[in-house]
PDB file of N, CA, C and O in Angstrom:
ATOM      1  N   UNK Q  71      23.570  21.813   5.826  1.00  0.00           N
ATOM      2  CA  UNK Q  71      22.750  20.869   5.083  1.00  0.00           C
ATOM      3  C   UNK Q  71      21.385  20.763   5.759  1.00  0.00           C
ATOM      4  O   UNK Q  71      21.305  20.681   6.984  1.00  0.00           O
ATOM      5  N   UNK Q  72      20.267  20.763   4.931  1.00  0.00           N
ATOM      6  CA  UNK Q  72      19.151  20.643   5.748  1.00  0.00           C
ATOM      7  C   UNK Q  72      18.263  18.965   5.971  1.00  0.00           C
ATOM      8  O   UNK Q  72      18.227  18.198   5.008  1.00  0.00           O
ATOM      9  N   UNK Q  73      17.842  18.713   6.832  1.00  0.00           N
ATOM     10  CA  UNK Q  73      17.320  17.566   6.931  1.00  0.00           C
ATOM     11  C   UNK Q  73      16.151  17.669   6.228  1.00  0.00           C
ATOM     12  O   UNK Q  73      15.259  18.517   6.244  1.00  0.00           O
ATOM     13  N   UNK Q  74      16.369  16.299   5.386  1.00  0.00           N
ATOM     14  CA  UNK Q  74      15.381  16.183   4.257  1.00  0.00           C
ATOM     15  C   UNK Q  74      14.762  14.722   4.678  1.00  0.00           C
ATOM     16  O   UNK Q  74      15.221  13.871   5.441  1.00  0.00           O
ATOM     17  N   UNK Q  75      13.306  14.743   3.747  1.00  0.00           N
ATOM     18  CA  UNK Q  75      12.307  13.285   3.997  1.00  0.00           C
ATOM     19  C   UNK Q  75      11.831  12.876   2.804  1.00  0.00           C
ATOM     20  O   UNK Q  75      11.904  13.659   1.856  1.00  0.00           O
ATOM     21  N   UNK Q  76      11.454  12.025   2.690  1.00  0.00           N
ATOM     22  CA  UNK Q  76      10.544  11.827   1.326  1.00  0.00           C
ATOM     23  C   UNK Q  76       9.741  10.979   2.038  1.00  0.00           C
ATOM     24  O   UNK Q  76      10.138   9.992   2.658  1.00  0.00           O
ATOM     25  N   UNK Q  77       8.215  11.499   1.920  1.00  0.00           N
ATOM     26  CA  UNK Q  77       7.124  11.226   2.204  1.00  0.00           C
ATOM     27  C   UNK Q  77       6.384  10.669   1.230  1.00  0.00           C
ATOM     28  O   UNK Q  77       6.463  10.998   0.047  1.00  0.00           O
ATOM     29  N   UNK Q  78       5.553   9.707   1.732  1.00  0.00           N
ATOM     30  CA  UNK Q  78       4.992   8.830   0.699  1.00  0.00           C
ATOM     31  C   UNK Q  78       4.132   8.374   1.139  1.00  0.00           C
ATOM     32  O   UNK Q  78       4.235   7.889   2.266  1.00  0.00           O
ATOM     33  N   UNK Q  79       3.142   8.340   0.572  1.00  0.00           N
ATOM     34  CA  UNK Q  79       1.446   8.056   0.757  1.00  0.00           C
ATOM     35  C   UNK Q  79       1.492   6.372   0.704  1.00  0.00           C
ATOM     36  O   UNK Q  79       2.110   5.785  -0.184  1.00  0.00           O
ATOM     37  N   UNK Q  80       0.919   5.829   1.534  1.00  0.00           N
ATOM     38  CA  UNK Q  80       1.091   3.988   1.230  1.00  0.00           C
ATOM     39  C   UNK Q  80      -0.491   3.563   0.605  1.00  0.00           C
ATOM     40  O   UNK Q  80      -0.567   2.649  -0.216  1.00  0.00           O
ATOM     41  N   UNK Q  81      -1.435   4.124   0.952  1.00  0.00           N
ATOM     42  CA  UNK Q  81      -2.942   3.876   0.426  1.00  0.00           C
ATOM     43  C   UNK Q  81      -3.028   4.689  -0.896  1.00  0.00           C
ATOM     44  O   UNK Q  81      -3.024   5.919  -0.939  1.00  0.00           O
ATOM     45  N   UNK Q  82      -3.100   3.934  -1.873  1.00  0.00           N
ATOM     46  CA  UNK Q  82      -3.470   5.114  -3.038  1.00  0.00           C
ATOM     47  C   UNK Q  82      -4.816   5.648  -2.471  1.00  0.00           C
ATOM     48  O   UNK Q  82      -5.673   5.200  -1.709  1.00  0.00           O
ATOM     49  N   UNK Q  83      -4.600   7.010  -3.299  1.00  0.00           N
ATOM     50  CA  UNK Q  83      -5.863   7.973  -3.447  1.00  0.00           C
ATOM     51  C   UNK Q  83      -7.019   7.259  -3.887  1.00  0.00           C
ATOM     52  O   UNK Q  83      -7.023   6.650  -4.956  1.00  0.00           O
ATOM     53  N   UNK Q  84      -8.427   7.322  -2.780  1.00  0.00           N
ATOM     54  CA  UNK Q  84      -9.643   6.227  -3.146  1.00  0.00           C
ATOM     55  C   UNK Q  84      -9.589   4.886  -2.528  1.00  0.00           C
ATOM     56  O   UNK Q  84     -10.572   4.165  -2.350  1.00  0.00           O
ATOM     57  N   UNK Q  85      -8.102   4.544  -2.145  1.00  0.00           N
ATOM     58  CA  UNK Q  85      -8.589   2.951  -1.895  1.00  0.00           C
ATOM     59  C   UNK Q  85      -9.087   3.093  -0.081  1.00  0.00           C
ATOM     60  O   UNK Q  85      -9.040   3.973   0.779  1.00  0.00           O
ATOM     61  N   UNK Q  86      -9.435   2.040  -0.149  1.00  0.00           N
ATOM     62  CA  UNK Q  86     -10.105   1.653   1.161  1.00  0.00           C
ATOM     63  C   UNK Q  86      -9.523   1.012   1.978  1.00  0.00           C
ATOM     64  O   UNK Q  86      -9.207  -0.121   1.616  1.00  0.00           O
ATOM     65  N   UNK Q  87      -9.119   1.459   3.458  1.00  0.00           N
ATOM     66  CA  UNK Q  87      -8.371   1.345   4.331  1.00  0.00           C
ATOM     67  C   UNK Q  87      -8.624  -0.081   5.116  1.00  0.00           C
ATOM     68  O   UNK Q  87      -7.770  -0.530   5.880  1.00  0.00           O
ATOM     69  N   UNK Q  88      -9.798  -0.713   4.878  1.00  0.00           N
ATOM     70  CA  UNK Q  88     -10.608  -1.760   5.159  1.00  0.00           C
ATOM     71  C   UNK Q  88     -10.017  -3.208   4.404  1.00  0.00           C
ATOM     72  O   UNK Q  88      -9.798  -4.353   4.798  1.00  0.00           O
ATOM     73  N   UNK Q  89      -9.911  -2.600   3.310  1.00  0.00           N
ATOM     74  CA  UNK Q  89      -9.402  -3.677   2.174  1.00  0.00           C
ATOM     75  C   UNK Q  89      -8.291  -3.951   2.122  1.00  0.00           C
ATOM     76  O   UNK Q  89      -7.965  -5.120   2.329  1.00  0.00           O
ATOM     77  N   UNK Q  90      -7.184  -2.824   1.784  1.00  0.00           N
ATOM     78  CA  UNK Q  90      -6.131  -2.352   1.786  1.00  0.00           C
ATOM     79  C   UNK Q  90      -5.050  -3.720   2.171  1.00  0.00           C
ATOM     80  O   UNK Q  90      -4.948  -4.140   3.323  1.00  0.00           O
ATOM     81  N   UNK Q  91      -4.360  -4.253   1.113  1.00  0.00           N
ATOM     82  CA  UNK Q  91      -3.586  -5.099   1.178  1.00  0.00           C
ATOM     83  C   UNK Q  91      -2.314  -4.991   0.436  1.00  0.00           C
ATOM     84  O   UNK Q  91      -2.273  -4.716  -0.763  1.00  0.00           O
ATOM     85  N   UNK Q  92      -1.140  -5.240   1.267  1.00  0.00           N
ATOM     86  CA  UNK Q  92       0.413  -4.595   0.858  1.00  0.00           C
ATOM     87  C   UNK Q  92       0.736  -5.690  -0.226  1.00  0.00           C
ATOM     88  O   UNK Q  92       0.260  -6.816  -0.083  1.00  0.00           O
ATOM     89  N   UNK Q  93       1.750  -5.307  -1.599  1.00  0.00           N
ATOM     90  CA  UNK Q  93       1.637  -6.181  -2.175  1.00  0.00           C
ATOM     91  C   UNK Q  93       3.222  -5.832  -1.859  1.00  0.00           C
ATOM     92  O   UNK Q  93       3.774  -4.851  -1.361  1.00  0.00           O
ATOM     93  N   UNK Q  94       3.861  -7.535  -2.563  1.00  0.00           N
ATOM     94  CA  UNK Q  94       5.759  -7.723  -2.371  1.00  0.00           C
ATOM     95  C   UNK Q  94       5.918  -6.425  -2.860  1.00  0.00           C
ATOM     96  O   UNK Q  94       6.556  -5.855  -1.974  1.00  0.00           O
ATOM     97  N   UNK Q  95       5.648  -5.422  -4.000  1.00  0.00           N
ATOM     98  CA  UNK Q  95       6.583  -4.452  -4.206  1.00  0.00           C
ATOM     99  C   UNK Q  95       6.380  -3.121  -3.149  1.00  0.00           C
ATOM    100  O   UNK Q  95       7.242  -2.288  -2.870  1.00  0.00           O
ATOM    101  N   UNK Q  96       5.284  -3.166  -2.759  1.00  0.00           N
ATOM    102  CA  UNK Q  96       5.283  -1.935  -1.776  1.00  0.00           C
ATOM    103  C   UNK Q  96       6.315  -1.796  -0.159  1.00  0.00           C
ATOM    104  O   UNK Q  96       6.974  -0.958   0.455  1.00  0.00           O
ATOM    105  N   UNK Q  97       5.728  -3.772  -0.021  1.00  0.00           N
ATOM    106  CA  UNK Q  97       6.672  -4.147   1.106  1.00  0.00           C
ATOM    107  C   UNK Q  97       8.039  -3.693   1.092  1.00  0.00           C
ATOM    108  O   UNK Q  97       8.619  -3.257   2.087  1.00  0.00           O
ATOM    109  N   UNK Q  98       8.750  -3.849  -0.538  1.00  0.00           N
ATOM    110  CA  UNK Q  98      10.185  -3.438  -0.945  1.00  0.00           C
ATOM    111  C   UNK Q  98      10.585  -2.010  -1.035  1.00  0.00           C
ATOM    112  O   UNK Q  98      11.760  -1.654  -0.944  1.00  0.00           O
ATOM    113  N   UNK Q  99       9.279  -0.948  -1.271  1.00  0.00           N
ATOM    114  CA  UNK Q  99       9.275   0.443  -1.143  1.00  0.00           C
ATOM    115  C   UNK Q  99       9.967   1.221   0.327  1.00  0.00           C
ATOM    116  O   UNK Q  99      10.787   2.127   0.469  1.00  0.00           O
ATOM    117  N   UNK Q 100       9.202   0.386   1.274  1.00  0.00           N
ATOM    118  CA  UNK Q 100       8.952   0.688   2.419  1.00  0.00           C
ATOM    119  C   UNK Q 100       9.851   0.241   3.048  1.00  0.00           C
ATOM    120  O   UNK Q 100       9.866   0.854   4.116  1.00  0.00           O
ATOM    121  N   UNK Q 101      10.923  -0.755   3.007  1.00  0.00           N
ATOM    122  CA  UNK Q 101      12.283  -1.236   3.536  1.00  0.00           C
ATOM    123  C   UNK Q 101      12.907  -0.076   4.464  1.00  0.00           C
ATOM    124  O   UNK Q 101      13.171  -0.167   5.663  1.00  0.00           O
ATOM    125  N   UNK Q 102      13.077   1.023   3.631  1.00  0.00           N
ATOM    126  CA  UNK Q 102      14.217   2.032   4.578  1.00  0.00           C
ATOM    127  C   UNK Q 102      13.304   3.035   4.783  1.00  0.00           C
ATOM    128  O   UNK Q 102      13.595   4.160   4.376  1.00  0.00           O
ATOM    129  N   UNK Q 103      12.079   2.816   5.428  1.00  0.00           N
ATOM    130  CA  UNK Q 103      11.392   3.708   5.668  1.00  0.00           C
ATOM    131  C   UNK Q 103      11.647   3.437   7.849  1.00  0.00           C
ATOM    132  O   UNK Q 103      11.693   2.528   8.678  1.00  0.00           O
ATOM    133  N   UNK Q 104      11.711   4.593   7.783  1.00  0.00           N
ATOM    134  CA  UNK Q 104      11.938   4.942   9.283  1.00  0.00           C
ATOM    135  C   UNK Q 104      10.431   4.852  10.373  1.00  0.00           C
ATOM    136  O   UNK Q 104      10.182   4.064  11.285  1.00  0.00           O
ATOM    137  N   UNK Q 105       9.978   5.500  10.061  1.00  0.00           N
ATOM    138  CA  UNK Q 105       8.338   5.614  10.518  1.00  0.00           C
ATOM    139  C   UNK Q 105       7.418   5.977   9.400  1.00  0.00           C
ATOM    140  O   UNK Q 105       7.645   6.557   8.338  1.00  0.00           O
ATOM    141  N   UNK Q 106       6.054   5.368  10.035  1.00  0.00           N
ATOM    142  CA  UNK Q 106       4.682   5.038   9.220  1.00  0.00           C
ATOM    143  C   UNK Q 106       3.714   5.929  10.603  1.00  0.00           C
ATOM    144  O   UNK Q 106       3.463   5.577  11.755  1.00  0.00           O
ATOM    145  N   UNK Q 107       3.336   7.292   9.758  1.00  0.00           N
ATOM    146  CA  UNK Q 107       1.991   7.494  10.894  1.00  0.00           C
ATOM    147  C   UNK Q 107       0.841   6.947  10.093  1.00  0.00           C
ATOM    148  O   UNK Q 107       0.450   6.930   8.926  1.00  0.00           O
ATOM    149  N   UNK Q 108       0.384   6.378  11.631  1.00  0.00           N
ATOM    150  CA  UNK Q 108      -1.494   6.057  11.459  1.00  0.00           C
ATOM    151  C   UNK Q 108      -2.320   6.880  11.813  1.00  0.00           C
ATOM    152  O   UNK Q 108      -1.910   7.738  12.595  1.00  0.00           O
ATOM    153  N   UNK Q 109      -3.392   6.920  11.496  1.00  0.00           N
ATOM    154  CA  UNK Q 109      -4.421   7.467  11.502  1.00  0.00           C
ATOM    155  C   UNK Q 109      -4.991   6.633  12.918  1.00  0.00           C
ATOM    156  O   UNK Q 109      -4.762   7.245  13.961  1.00  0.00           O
ATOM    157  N   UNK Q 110      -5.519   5.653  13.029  1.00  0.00           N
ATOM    158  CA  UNK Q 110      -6.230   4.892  14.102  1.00  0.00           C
ATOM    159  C   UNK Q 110      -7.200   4.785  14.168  1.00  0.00           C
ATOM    160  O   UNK Q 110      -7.539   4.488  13.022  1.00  0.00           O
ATOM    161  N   UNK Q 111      -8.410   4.826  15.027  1.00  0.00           N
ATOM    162  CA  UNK Q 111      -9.684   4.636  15.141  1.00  0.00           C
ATOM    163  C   UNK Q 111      -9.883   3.197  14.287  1.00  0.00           C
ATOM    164  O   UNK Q 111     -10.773   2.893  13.493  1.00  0.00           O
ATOM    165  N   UNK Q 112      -8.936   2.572  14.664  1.00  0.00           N
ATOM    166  CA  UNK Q 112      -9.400   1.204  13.810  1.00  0.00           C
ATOM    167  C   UNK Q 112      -9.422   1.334  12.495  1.00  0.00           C
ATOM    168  O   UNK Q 112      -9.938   0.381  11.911  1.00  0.00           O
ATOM    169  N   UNK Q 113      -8.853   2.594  11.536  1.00  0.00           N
ATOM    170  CA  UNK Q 113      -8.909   2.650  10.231  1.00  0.00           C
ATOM    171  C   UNK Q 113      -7.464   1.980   9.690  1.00  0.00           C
ATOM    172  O   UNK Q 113      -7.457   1.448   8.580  1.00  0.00           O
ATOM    173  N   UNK Q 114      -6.508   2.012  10.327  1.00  0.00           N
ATOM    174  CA  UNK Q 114      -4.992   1.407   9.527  1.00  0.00           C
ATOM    175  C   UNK Q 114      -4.895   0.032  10.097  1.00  0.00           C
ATOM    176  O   UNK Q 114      -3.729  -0.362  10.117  1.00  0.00           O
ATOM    177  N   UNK Q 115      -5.491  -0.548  10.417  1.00  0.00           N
ATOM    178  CA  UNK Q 115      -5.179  -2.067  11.397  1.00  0.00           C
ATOM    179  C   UNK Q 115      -4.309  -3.006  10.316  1.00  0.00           C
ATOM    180  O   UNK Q 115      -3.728  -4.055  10.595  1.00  0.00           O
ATOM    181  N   UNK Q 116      -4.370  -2.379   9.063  1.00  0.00           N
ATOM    182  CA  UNK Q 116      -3.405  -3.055   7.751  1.00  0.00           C
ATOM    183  C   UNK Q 116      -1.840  -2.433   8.388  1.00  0.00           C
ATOM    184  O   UNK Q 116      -0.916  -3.134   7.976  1.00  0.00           O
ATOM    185  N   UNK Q 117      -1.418  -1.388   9.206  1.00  0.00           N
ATOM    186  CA  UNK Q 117      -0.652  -0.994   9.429  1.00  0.00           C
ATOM    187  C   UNK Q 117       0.221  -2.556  10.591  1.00  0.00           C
ATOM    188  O   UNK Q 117       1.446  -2.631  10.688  1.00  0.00           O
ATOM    189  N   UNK Q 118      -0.492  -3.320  11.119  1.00  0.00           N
ATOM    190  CA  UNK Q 118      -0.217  -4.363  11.994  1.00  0.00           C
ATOM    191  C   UNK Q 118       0.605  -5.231  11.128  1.00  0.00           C
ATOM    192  O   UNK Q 118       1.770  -5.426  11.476  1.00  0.00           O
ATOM    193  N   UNK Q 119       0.144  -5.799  10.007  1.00  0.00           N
ATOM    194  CA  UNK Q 119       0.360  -6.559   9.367  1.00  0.00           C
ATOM    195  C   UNK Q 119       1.714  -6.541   8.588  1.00  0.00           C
ATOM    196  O   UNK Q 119       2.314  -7.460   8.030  1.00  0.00           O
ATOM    197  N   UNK Q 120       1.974  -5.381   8.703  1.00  0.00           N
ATOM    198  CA  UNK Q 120       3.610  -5.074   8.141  1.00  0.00           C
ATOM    199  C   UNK Q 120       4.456  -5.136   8.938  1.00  0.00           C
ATOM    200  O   UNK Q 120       5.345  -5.987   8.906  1.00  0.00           O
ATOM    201  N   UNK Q 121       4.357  -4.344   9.714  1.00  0.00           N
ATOM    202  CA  UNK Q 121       5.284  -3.963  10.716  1.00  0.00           C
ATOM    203  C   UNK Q 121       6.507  -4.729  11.393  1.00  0.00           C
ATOM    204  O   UNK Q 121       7.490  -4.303  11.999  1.00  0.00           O
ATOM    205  N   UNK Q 122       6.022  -6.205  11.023  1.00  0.00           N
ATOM    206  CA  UNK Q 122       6.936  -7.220  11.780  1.00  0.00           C
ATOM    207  C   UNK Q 122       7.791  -7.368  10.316  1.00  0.00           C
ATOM    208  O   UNK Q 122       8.976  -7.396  10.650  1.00  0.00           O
ATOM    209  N   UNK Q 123       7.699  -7.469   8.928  1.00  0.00           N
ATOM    210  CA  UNK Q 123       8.396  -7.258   7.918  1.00  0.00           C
ATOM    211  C   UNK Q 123       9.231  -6.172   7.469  1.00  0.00           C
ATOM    212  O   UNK Q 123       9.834  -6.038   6.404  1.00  0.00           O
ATOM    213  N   UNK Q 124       9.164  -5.524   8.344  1.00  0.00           N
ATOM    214  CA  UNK Q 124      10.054  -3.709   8.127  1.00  0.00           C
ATOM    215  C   UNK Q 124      11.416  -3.994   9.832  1.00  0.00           C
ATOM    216  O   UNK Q 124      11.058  -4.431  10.926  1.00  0.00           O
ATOM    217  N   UNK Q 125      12.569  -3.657   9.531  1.00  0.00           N
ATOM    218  CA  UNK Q 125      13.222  -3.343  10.461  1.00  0.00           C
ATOM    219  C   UNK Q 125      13.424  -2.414  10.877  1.00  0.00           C
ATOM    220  O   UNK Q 125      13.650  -1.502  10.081  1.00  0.00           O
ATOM    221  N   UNK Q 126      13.462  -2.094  12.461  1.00  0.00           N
ATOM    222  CA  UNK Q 126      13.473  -0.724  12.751  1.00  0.00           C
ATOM    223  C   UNK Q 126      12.305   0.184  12.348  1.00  0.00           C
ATOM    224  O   UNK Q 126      12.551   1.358  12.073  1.00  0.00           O
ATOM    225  N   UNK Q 127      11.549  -0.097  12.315  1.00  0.00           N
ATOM    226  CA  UNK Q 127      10.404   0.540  12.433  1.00  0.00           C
ATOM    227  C   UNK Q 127       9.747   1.104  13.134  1.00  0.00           C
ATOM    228  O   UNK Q 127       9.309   0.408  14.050  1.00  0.00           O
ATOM    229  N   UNK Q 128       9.284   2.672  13.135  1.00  0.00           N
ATOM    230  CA  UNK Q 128       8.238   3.375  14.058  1.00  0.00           C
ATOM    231  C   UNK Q 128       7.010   3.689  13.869  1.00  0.00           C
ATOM    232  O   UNK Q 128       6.877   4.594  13.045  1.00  0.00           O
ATOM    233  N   UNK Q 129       6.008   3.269  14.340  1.00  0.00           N
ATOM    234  CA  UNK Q 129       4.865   3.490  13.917  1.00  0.00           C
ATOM    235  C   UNK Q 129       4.020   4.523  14.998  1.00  0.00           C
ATOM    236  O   UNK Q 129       3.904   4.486  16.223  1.00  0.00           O
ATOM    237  N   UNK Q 130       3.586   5.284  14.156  1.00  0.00           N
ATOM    238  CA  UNK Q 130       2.706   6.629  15.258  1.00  0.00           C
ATOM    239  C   UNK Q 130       1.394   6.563  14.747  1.00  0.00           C
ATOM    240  O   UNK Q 130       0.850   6.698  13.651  1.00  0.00           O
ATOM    241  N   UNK Q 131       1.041   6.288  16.012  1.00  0.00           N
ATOM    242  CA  UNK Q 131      -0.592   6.595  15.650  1.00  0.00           C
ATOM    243  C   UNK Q 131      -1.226   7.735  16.312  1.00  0.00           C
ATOM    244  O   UNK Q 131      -1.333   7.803  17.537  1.00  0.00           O
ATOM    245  N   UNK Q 132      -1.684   8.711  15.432  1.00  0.00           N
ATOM    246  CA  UNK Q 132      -2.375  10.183  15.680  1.00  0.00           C
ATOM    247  C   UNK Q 132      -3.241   9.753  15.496  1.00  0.00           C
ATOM    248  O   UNK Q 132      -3.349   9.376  14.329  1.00  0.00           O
ATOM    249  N   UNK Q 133      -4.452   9.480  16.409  1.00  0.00           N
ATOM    250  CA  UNK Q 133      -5.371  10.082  16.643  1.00  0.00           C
ATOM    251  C   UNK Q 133      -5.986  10.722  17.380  1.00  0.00           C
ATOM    252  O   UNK Q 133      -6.997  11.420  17.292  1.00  0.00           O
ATOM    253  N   UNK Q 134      -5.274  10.433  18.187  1.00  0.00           N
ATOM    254  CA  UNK Q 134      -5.526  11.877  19.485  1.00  0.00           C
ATOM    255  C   UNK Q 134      -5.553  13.461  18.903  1.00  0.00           C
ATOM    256  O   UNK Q 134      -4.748  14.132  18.257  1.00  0.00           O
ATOM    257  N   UNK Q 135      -7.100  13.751  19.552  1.00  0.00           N
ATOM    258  CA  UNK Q 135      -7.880  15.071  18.914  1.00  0.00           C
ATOM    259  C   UNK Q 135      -8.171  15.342  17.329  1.00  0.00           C
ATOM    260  O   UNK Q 135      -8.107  16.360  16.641  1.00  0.00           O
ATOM    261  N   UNK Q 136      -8.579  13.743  17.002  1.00  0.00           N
ATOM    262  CA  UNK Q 136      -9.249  13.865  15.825  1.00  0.00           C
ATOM    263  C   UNK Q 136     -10.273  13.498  15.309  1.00  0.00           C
ATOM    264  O   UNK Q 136     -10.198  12.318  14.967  1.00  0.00           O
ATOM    265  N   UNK Q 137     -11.279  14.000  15.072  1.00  0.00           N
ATOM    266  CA  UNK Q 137     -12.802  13.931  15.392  1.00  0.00           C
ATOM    267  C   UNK Q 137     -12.966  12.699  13.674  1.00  0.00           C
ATOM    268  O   UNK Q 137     -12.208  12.741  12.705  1.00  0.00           O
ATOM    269  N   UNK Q 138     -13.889  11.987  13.814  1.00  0.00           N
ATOM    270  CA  UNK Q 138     -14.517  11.006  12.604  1.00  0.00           C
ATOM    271  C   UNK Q 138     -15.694  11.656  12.295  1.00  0.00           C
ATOM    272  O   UNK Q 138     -16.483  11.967  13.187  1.00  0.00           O
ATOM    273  N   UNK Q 139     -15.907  11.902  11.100  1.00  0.00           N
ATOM    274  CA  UNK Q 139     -17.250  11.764  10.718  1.00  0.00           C
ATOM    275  C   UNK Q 139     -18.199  10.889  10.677  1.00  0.00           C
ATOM    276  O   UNK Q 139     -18.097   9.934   9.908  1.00  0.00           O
ATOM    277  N   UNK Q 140     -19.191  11.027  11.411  1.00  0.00           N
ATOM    278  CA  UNK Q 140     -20.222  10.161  10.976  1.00  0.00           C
ATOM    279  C   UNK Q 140     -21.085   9.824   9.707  1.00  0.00           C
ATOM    280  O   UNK Q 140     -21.619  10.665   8.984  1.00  0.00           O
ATOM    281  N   UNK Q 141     -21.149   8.127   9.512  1.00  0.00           N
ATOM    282  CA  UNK Q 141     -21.965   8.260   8.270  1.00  0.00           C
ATOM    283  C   UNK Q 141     -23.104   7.080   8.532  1.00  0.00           C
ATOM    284  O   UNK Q 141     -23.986   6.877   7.698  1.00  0.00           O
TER     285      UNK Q 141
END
């Protein structure tokens, strides 16, 4: 049997990571979710705000060796 995942994007496509606010049904999406990677550089700090509502939760933050664009 092979180990399988289902991956799932939590920011829709376009929204803004700044803004970005979990609503009750996403919170309910995310229940048996195992780990959440972040991005970092201060862009997921919405990632804080859940975390204590999820059990068992792992959160990874990659950003180590990843360059930002400047704007």
């Amino acid at each position: 049997m092979k180990d399988k995942a289902d991956v799932q994007l939590i920011l829709p496509p376009g929204a803004s990571p700044h803004t970005f606010e979990f609503t009750p049904r996403k919170v309910t999406e995310l229940q048996n979710a195992k780990i959440i990677f972040a991005i970092g550089h201060s862009l997921d700090s919405w990632v804080n705000k859940i975390k204590d509502s999820l059990d068992n939760i792992n959160i990874v933050t990659i950003d180590t060796n990843i360059q930002l664009r400047q704007s």
